[in-house]
């Protein structure tokens, strides 16, 4: 059952990918949906067995590498953390598959699309079920590859190509860090499977490790390197620029990859490596600070985006910041809880956005929508549920995890904890503001689109509406239903799959923080949502004046252009590397130094020297005789010097450095000679 | 004995410089070669006398015959050269350049 669960999506992918021509669009859709449905059903069974009944499962399939000390096997481990990820991934993926068959129904490449979606799910399952770092890395790279394929699905669009390359490259920067982290682990611990590494983590907690010729605390170094991997995959500050651009892919892809699945891999990695991070306080504070900054940055950027999907993408980025700093504050279970909840309502939001975009003829700019609430009442209702859940309105799913994150941040009694609390609370206000802005501009304001679009706007068909409806239910209830099970005090749900040092455990402290600190995020959320609603309903002239004032315009540009991250990256880093690659490494080294010392220089040298030697043979008899006499004299002089001064002075000529200098100088002297000759 | 050796060395170098410095006449080159061979012959005889060994004189006789043959062949070449070119100026004979 366990292995079937992992490999069913691969089967579906192969069937749809290689035999899509034979089974056709509907056949490919049917096959992949069936496989994913079965996978979801099996995941539920696994969840029952592993998480509820408390029977973790470890499967060793076959040896992979077996080379002296470096040996590990293809292994799968199913513990509570894996089980909860399995449920989330397969549930969202199943619904996205159903949704895609309708949303992409007019696309001639539907089998390919379904194949990629299933392949993506497969790699995600490999990632979460792996029992060692290397196999996890297979899934990690696999989801990166599939995100490339999916973002680039409409490969005729240049923007999609660029966005896909960007996603791949930015992810690869993070992957490099992750790979380095795994190398460090192996070189110190000598094993890459989780059980060994985590069991030995306390033993190495004070060891230092030499990296880049500098001494680091081993676990801090490993934690930071693994976190760099998570930064790339989870779009944290610094490597986040790929996520908003990845909206170039079809909307179901955004829902699957950029809301529920791929970006959660980073959070999953941190939670999985909790035994390592627990003994690395330095790495934990880095995680906290970066996560908090991401939450605030993305929320403030999402505030003034005009592309509907970009707003949701930035809210994803922001919520990932929440999860990451929750993990950084040693509350991994809270982070994973938010991950699961977030997956439901973010998938709901993305799929709802897909319905809206579908309804208005692929228009994504919110300024050209408006007034869709009456035309699309069902979609409006679903988006409203998703947005309220995202804002953390009381008694919806988002509330239960988001508020706990902020509470444990306040209750952490550390500087980084309070930093995270302040930024997180501000981000909560901004989140509510832009969520309501999205709803208002899309659904509530006066219609702003073209008449033909408004007239033709239609409600989502069944296969698109059904996933929305199914997702809306957990978006409302799942937080309430599973809160006690997952993050309740003293719950035995995790069964050791997440380790928290007792001194870092702050759930109880979080219960004793001031009531005002508990209320503040909710109050700010409500305030943000209502202020947004009233500002856009009645204060549009005020907003216009704010936007056109000199300071306001600067702020607007700053936030709308994403804090100029892309500009700086492109113009400083990207340009620098392209310049260096072309002018230095290509023109000066490859075509310059190496070629003038290598093939071209050598051939020129030989012909030049031969030319010089040829010039010596003038044809005059007395020149030859003179040459003979001089050579004879030199020959005699060499041996008489050797006899007079001993062999050491003659051996001076055997100094290798002199010869290298001599040979290299010949290359450049003869090129001068050539110029002389041309003159 | 030393003054004899000095004489023969000077003779040899006069012959050598006669070849190197001569830019005009092939005949002078042949004469210079004869002079060098003469110096070598003198050298052989001096050393033969000095170390009291007959081999040196033997060699001197051999060199005499070789020098005679060489000058005969050289003059023959010169005659043919003159027949072809009409003069024996050496500086015009640089047709075989490298």
mmCIF file of C-alpha atoms in Angstrom, chain A residues 428-666:
data_model
loop_
_atom_site.group_PDB
_atom_site.id
_atom_site.type_symbol
_atom_site.label_atom_id
_atom_site.label_comp_id
_atom_site.label_asym_id
_atom_site.label_seq_id
_atom_site.Cartn_x
_atom_site.Cartn_y
_atom_site.Cartn_z
ATOM 1 C CA UNK A 428 -1.231 40.420 9.235
ATOM 2 C CA UNK A 429 -2.636 43.921 8.800
ATOM 3 C CA UNK A 430 -1.246 44.162 5.278
ATOM 4 C CA UNK A 431 -2.510 40.684 4.414
ATOM 5 C CA UNK A 432 -6.042 41.633 5.375
ATOM 6 C CA UNK A 433 -5.707 44.878 3.453
ATOM 7 C CA UNK A 434 -4.619 43.367 0.184
ATOM 8 C CA UNK A 435 -6.982 40.420 0.432
ATOM 9 C CA UNK A 436 -9.885 42.789 0.761
ATOM 10 C CA UNK A 437 -8.433 44.957 -1.987
ATOM 11 C CA UNK A 438 -8.355 41.938 -4.274
ATOM 12 C CA UNK A 439 -11.936 41.048 -3.444
ATOM 13 C CA UNK A 440 -13.098 44.626 -3.826
ATOM 14 C CA UNK A 441 -11.380 45.349 -7.114
ATOM 15 C CA UNK A 442 -12.442 42.051 -8.611
ATOM 16 C CA UNK A 443 -15.946 41.559 -7.344
ATOM 17 C CA UNK A 444 -17.379 44.571 -5.577
ATOM 18 C CA UNK A 445 -16.325 47.705 -7.415
ATOM 19 C CA UNK A 446 -18.143 49.023 -10.441
ATOM 20 C CA UNK A 447 -17.409 47.045 -13.609
ATOM 21 C CA UNK A 448 -14.258 48.291 -15.271
ATOM 22 C CA UNK A 449 -13.739 45.685 -17.965
ATOM 23 C CA UNK A 450 -14.728 45.656 -21.566
ATOM 24 C CA UNK A 451 -18.409 45.186 -22.188
ATOM 25 C CA UNK A 452 -17.943 42.050 -24.217
ATOM 26 C CA UNK A 453 -16.057 40.428 -21.369
ATOM 27 C CA UNK A 454 -18.648 41.340 -18.788
ATOM 28 C CA UNK A 455 -21.461 40.153 -21.009
ATOM 29 C CA UNK A 456 -19.778 36.855 -21.658
ATOM 30 C CA UNK A 457 -18.726 36.260 -18.054
ATOM 31 C CA UNK A 458 -20.025 32.903 -16.948
ATOM 32 C CA UNK A 459 -19.971 30.859 -13.791
ATOM 33 C CA UNK A 460 -17.433 28.064 -13.494
ATOM 34 C CA UNK A 461 -18.421 24.711 -15.003
ATOM 35 C CA UNK A 462 -18.923 21.685 -12.763
ATOM 36 C CA UNK A 463 -15.430 20.239 -12.850
ATOM 37 C CA UNK A 464 -13.999 23.632 -11.899
ATOM 38 C CA UNK A 465 -16.659 24.460 -9.337
ATOM 39 C CA UNK A 466 -16.489 21.126 -7.571
ATOM 40 C CA UNK A 467 -12.844 21.444 -6.440
ATOM 41 C CA UNK A 468 -13.590 24.939 -5.217
ATOM 42 C CA UNK A 469 -16.509 23.673 -3.176
ATOM 43 C CA UNK A 470 -14.499 20.762 -1.815
ATOM 44 C CA UNK A 471 -11.637 23.060 -0.857
ATOM 45 C CA UNK A 472 -13.930 25.551 0.814
ATOM 46 C CA UNK A 473 -14.987 23.005 3.425
ATOM 47 C CA UNK A 474 -11.511 22.402 4.896
ATOM 48 C CA UNK A 475 -10.775 26.103 4.466
ATOM 49 C CA UNK A 476 -13.505 26.740 6.991
ATOM 50 C CA UNK A 477 -13.320 23.757 9.284
ATOM 51 C CA UNK A 478 -9.983 21.999 9.164
ATOM 52 C CA UNK A 479 -8.200 24.394 11.497
ATOM 53 C CA UNK A 480 -10.798 24.002 14.189
ATOM 54 C CA UNK A 481 -11.066 20.269 13.751
ATOM 55 C CA UNK A 482 -7.383 19.425 13.818
ATOM 56 C CA UNK A 483 -5.979 22.106 16.072
ATOM 57 C CA UNK A 484 -6.025 20.000 19.202
ATOM 58 C CA UNK A 485 -4.731 16.995 17.359
ATOM 59 C CA UNK A 486 -1.783 18.706 15.710
ATOM 60 C CA UNK A 487 -0.702 21.509 18.004
ATOM 61 C CA UNK A 488 -2.679 20.820 21.141
ATOM 62 C CA UNK A 489 -0.694 20.818 24.350
ATOM 63 C CA UNK A 490 0.669 17.379 25.089
ATOM 64 C CA UNK A 491 -0.585 15.821 21.902
ATOM 65 C CA UNK A 492 1.143 12.613 20.936
ATOM 66 C CA UNK A 493 0.321 13.109 17.285
ATOM 67 C CA UNK A 494 3.911 13.685 16.190
ATOM 68 C CA UNK A 495 5.396 10.592 17.834
ATOM 69 C CA UNK A 496 8.905 11.907 17.662
ATOM 70 C CA UNK A 497 8.903 12.844 14.013
ATOM 71 C CA UNK A 498 9.434 16.396 15.208
ATOM 72 C CA UNK A 499 11.855 17.028 17.999
ATOM 73 C CA UNK A 500 11.757 20.130 20.184
ATOM 74 C CA UNK A 501 14.209 20.676 22.974
ATOM 75 C CA UNK A 502 12.354 21.284 26.228
ATOM 76 C CA UNK A 503 14.109 24.600 26.742
ATOM 77 C CA UNK A 504 12.854 25.750 23.339
ATOM 78 C CA UNK A 505 9.279 24.633 23.882
ATOM 79 C CA UNK A 506 7.225 27.811 24.157
ATOM 80 C CA UNK A 507 3.674 26.656 23.609
ATOM 81 C CA UNK A 508 2.896 27.023 27.285
ATOM 82 C CA UNK A 509 4.566 30.414 27.508
ATOM 83 C CA UNK A 510 2.431 31.458 24.593
ATOM 84 C CA UNK A 511 -0.644 30.826 26.722
ATOM 85 C CA UNK A 512 0.531 33.340 29.284
ATOM 86 C CA UNK A 513 1.259 36.327 27.100
ATOM 87 C CA UNK A 514 -0.785 39.499 27.632
ATOM 88 C CA UNK A 515 -4.298 39.442 26.266
ATOM 89 C CA UNK A 516 -3.539 42.573 24.261
ATOM 90 C CA UNK A 517 -0.736 40.784 22.435
ATOM 91 C CA UNK A 518 -3.110 37.944 21.650
ATOM 92 C CA UNK A 519 -5.819 40.239 20.408
ATOM 93 C CA UNK A 520 -3.606 42.567 18.432
ATOM 94 C CA UNK A 521 -3.219 40.426 15.272
ATOM 95 C CA UNK A 522 -6.929 39.733 15.012
ATOM 96 C CA UNK A 523 -7.810 43.347 15.657
ATOM 97 C CA UNK A 524 -5.287 44.477 13.085
ATOM 98 C CA UNK A 525 -6.608 41.975 10.593
ATOM 99 C CA UNK A 526 -10.178 43.166 10.989
ATOM 100 C CA UNK A 527 -8.974 46.755 10.920
ATOM 101 C CA UNK A 528 -6.976 46.103 7.752
ATOM 102 C CA UNK A 529 -9.867 44.424 5.987
ATOM 103 C CA UNK A 530 -12.424 47.047 6.957
ATOM 104 C CA UNK A 531 -10.118 49.975 6.248
ATOM 105 C CA UNK A 532 -9.376 48.521 2.840
ATOM 106 C CA UNK A 533 -13.076 48.070 2.132
ATOM 107 C CA UNK A 534 -13.994 51.601 3.202
ATOM 108 C CA UNK A 535 -11.016 53.216 1.510
ATOM 109 C CA UNK A 536 -11.808 51.581 -1.798
ATOM 110 C CA UNK A 537 -15.587 52.110 -1.468
ATOM 111 C CA UNK A 538 -15.715 55.689 -0.300
ATOM 112 C CA UNK A 539 -12.187 57.048 -0.238
ATOM 113 C CA UNK A 540 -11.102 56.572 -3.800
ATOM 114 C CA UNK A 541 -10.373 60.273 -4.195
ATOM 115 C CA UNK A 542 -8.232 60.166 -1.057
ATOM 116 C CA UNK A 543 -6.389 57.179 -2.437
ATOM 117 C CA UNK A 544 -5.892 58.958 -5.728
ATOM 118 C CA UNK A 545 -4.489 62.029 -3.959
ATOM 119 C CA UNK A 546 -2.225 59.821 -1.873
ATOM 120 C CA UNK A 547 -1.012 58.001 -4.923
ATOM 121 C CA UNK A 548 -0.255 61.129 -6.933
ATOM 122 C CA UNK A 549 1.472 63.048 -4.133
ATOM 123 C CA UNK A 550 5.249 63.077 -4.551
ATOM 124 C CA UNK A 551 5.947 60.867 -1.563
ATOM 125 C CA UNK A 552 2.998 58.603 -2.298
ATOM 126 C CA UNK A 553 4.115 58.142 -5.861
ATOM 127 C CA UNK A 554 7.554 57.109 -4.727
ATOM 128 C CA UNK A 555 6.093 54.667 -2.226
ATOM 129 C CA UNK A 556 3.680 53.301 -4.813
ATOM 130 C CA UNK A 557 6.466 52.737 -7.305
ATOM 131 C CA UNK A 558 8.643 51.199 -4.641
ATOM 132 C CA UNK A 559 6.014 48.681 -3.563
ATOM 133 C CA UNK A 560 4.564 48.069 -7.002
ATOM 134 C CA UNK A 561 8.020 47.301 -8.348
ATOM 135 C CA UNK A 562 8.589 44.779 -5.553
ATOM 136 C CA UNK A 563 11.087 46.841 -3.605
ATOM 137 C CA UNK A 564 13.239 46.933 -6.755
ATOM 138 C CA UNK A 565 14.589 43.495 -6.006
ATOM 139 C CA UNK A 566 14.301 42.425 -9.601
ATOM 140 C CA UNK A 567 15.825 45.642 -10.823
ATOM 141 C CA UNK A 568 18.801 45.319 -8.535
ATOM 142 C CA UNK A 569 19.237 41.628 -9.309
ATOM 143 C CA UNK A 570 19.054 42.177 -13.036
ATOM 144 C CA UNK A 571 21.105 45.299 -13.296
ATOM 145 C CA UNK A 572 23.745 44.650 -10.679
ATOM 146 C CA UNK A 573 24.153 40.909 -10.277
ATOM 147 C CA UNK A 574 22.806 39.596 -13.569
ATOM 148 C CA UNK A 575 24.568 42.185 -15.686
ATOM 149 C CA UNK A 576 27.762 41.777 -13.737
ATOM 150 C CA UNK A 577 27.860 38.056 -14.286
ATOM 151 C CA UNK A 578 26.919 38.306 -17.939
ATOM 152 C CA UNK A 579 29.614 40.949 -18.423
ATOM 153 C CA UNK A 580 32.163 38.873 -16.552
ATOM 154 C CA UNK A 581 31.221 35.749 -18.440
ATOM 155 C CA UNK A 582 31.580 37.408 -21.816
ATOM 156 C CA UNK A 583 34.389 39.874 -21.356
ATOM 157 C CA UNK A 584 36.538 38.103 -18.821
ATOM 158 C CA UNK A 585 36.132 34.411 -18.962
ATOM 159 C CA UNK A 586 35.244 34.179 -22.636
ATOM 160 C CA UNK A 587 37.071 36.969 -24.382
ATOM 161 C CA UNK A 588 40.091 37.387 -22.161
ATOM 162 C CA UNK A 589 40.689 33.892 -20.872
ATOM 163 C CA UNK A 590 39.191 31.496 -23.387
ATOM 164 C CA UNK A 591 39.788 33.426 -26.557
ATOM 165 C CA UNK A 592 42.716 35.400 -25.158
ATOM 166 C CA UNK A 593 45.166 33.804 -22.807
ATOM 167 C CA UNK A 594 44.448 30.143 -23.485
ATOM 168 C CA UNK A 595 44.406 30.546 -27.239
ATOM 169 C CA UNK A 596 47.543 32.662 -27.397
ATOM 170 C CA UNK A 597 49.377 30.123 -25.264
ATOM 171 C CA UNK A 598 47.517 27.230 -26.839
ATOM 172 C CA UNK A 599 46.700 26.331 -30.425
ATOM 173 C CA UNK A 600 46.852 29.694 -32.174
ATOM 174 C CA UNK A 601 49.821 31.027 -30.251
ATOM 175 C CA UNK A 602 51.757 27.811 -30.719
ATOM 176 C CA UNK A 603 51.167 27.568 -34.434
ATOM 177 C CA UNK A 604 52.039 31.217 -34.874
ATOM 178 C CA UNK A 605 55.153 30.706 -32.778
ATOM 179 C CA UNK A 606 56.321 27.781 -34.872
ATOM 180 C CA UNK A 607 55.818 29.599 -38.154
ATOM 181 C CA UNK A 608 57.479 32.766 -36.848
ATOM 182 C CA UNK A 609 60.508 30.916 -35.537
ATOM 183 C CA UNK A 610 60.739 28.947 -38.764
ATOM 184 C CA UNK A 611 60.578 32.210 -40.676
ATOM 185 C CA UNK A 612 63.388 33.664 -38.633
ATOM 186 C CA UNK A 613 65.504 30.562 -39.124
ATOM 187 C CA UNK A 614 64.736 30.629 -42.812
ATOM 188 C CA UNK A 615 65.997 34.194 -43.034
ATOM 189 C CA UNK A 616 69.343 32.977 -41.727
ATOM 190 C CA UNK A 617 69.972 30.980 -44.878
ATOM 191 C CA UNK A 618 70.871 33.799 -47.215
ATOM 192 C CA UNK A 619 72.538 31.771 -49.879
ATOM 193 C CA UNK A 620 75.836 33.604 -49.459
ATOM 194 C CA UNK A 621 78.756 31.286 -48.902
ATOM 195 C CA UNK A 622 80.592 33.507 -46.457
ATOM 196 C CA UNK A 623 77.482 33.767 -44.226
ATOM 197 C CA UNK A 624 77.493 30.026 -43.873
ATOM 198 C CA UNK A 625 81.134 29.909 -43.059
ATOM 199 C CA UNK A 626 80.707 32.632 -40.456
ATOM 200 C CA UNK A 627 77.836 30.689 -38.889
ATOM 201 C CA UNK A 628 79.947 27.568 -38.815
ATOM 202 C CA UNK A 629 82.815 29.369 -37.159
ATOM 203 C CA UNK A 630 80.596 31.039 -34.580
ATOM 204 C CA UNK A 631 78.822 27.782 -33.715
ATOM 205 C CA UNK A 632 82.140 26.060 -33.370
ATOM 206 C CA UNK A 633 83.330 28.792 -31.048
ATOM 207 C CA UNK A 634 80.182 28.605 -28.926
ATOM 208 C CA UNK A 635 80.424 24.844 -28.731
ATOM 209 C CA UNK A 636 83.997 25.030 -27.579
ATOM 210 C CA UNK A 637 83.212 27.891 -25.210
ATOM 211 C CA UNK A 638 80.399 25.927 -23.572
ATOM 212 C CA UNK A 639 82.672 23.035 -22.722
ATOM 213 C CA UNK A 640 85.571 25.193 -21.672
ATOM 214 C CA UNK A 641 83.204 27.121 -19.364
ATOM 215 C CA UNK A 642 82.086 23.798 -17.952
ATOM 216 C CA UNK A 643 85.666 22.805 -17.293
ATOM 217 C CA UNK A 644 86.684 26.188 -15.883
ATOM 218 C CA UNK A 645 83.697 26.991 -13.625
ATOM 219 C CA UNK A 646 82.493 23.461 -12.966
ATOM 220 C CA UNK A 647 79.197 21.948 -14.049
ATOM 221 C CA UNK A 648 76.992 23.944 -11.644
ATOM 222 C CA UNK A 649 77.213 27.165 -13.627
ATOM 223 C CA UNK A 650 76.270 25.278 -16.765
ATOM 224 C CA UNK A 651 73.433 23.571 -14.955
ATOM 225 C CA UNK A 652 72.026 27.018 -14.271
ATOM 226 C CA UNK A 653 70.426 26.627 -17.654
ATOM 227 C CA UNK A 654 68.483 23.669 -16.305
ATOM 228 C CA UNK A 655 66.340 25.791 -14.001
ATOM 229 C CA UNK A 656 62.772 25.024 -15.014
ATOM 230 C CA UNK A 657 61.510 28.496 -14.111
ATOM 231 C CA UNK A 658 63.970 30.094 -16.507
ATOM 232 C CA UNK A 659 62.833 27.831 -19.279
ATOM 233 C CA UNK A 660 59.143 28.545 -18.631
ATOM 234 C CA UNK A 661 59.892 32.262 -18.645
ATOM 235 C CA UNK A 662 61.877 31.814 -21.800
ATOM 236 C CA UNK A 663 59.147 29.864 -23.589
ATOM 237 C CA UNK A 664 56.343 32.187 -22.510
ATOM 238 C CA UNK A 665 58.366 35.212 -23.521
ATOM 239 C CA UNK A 666 58.988 33.694 -26.920
#
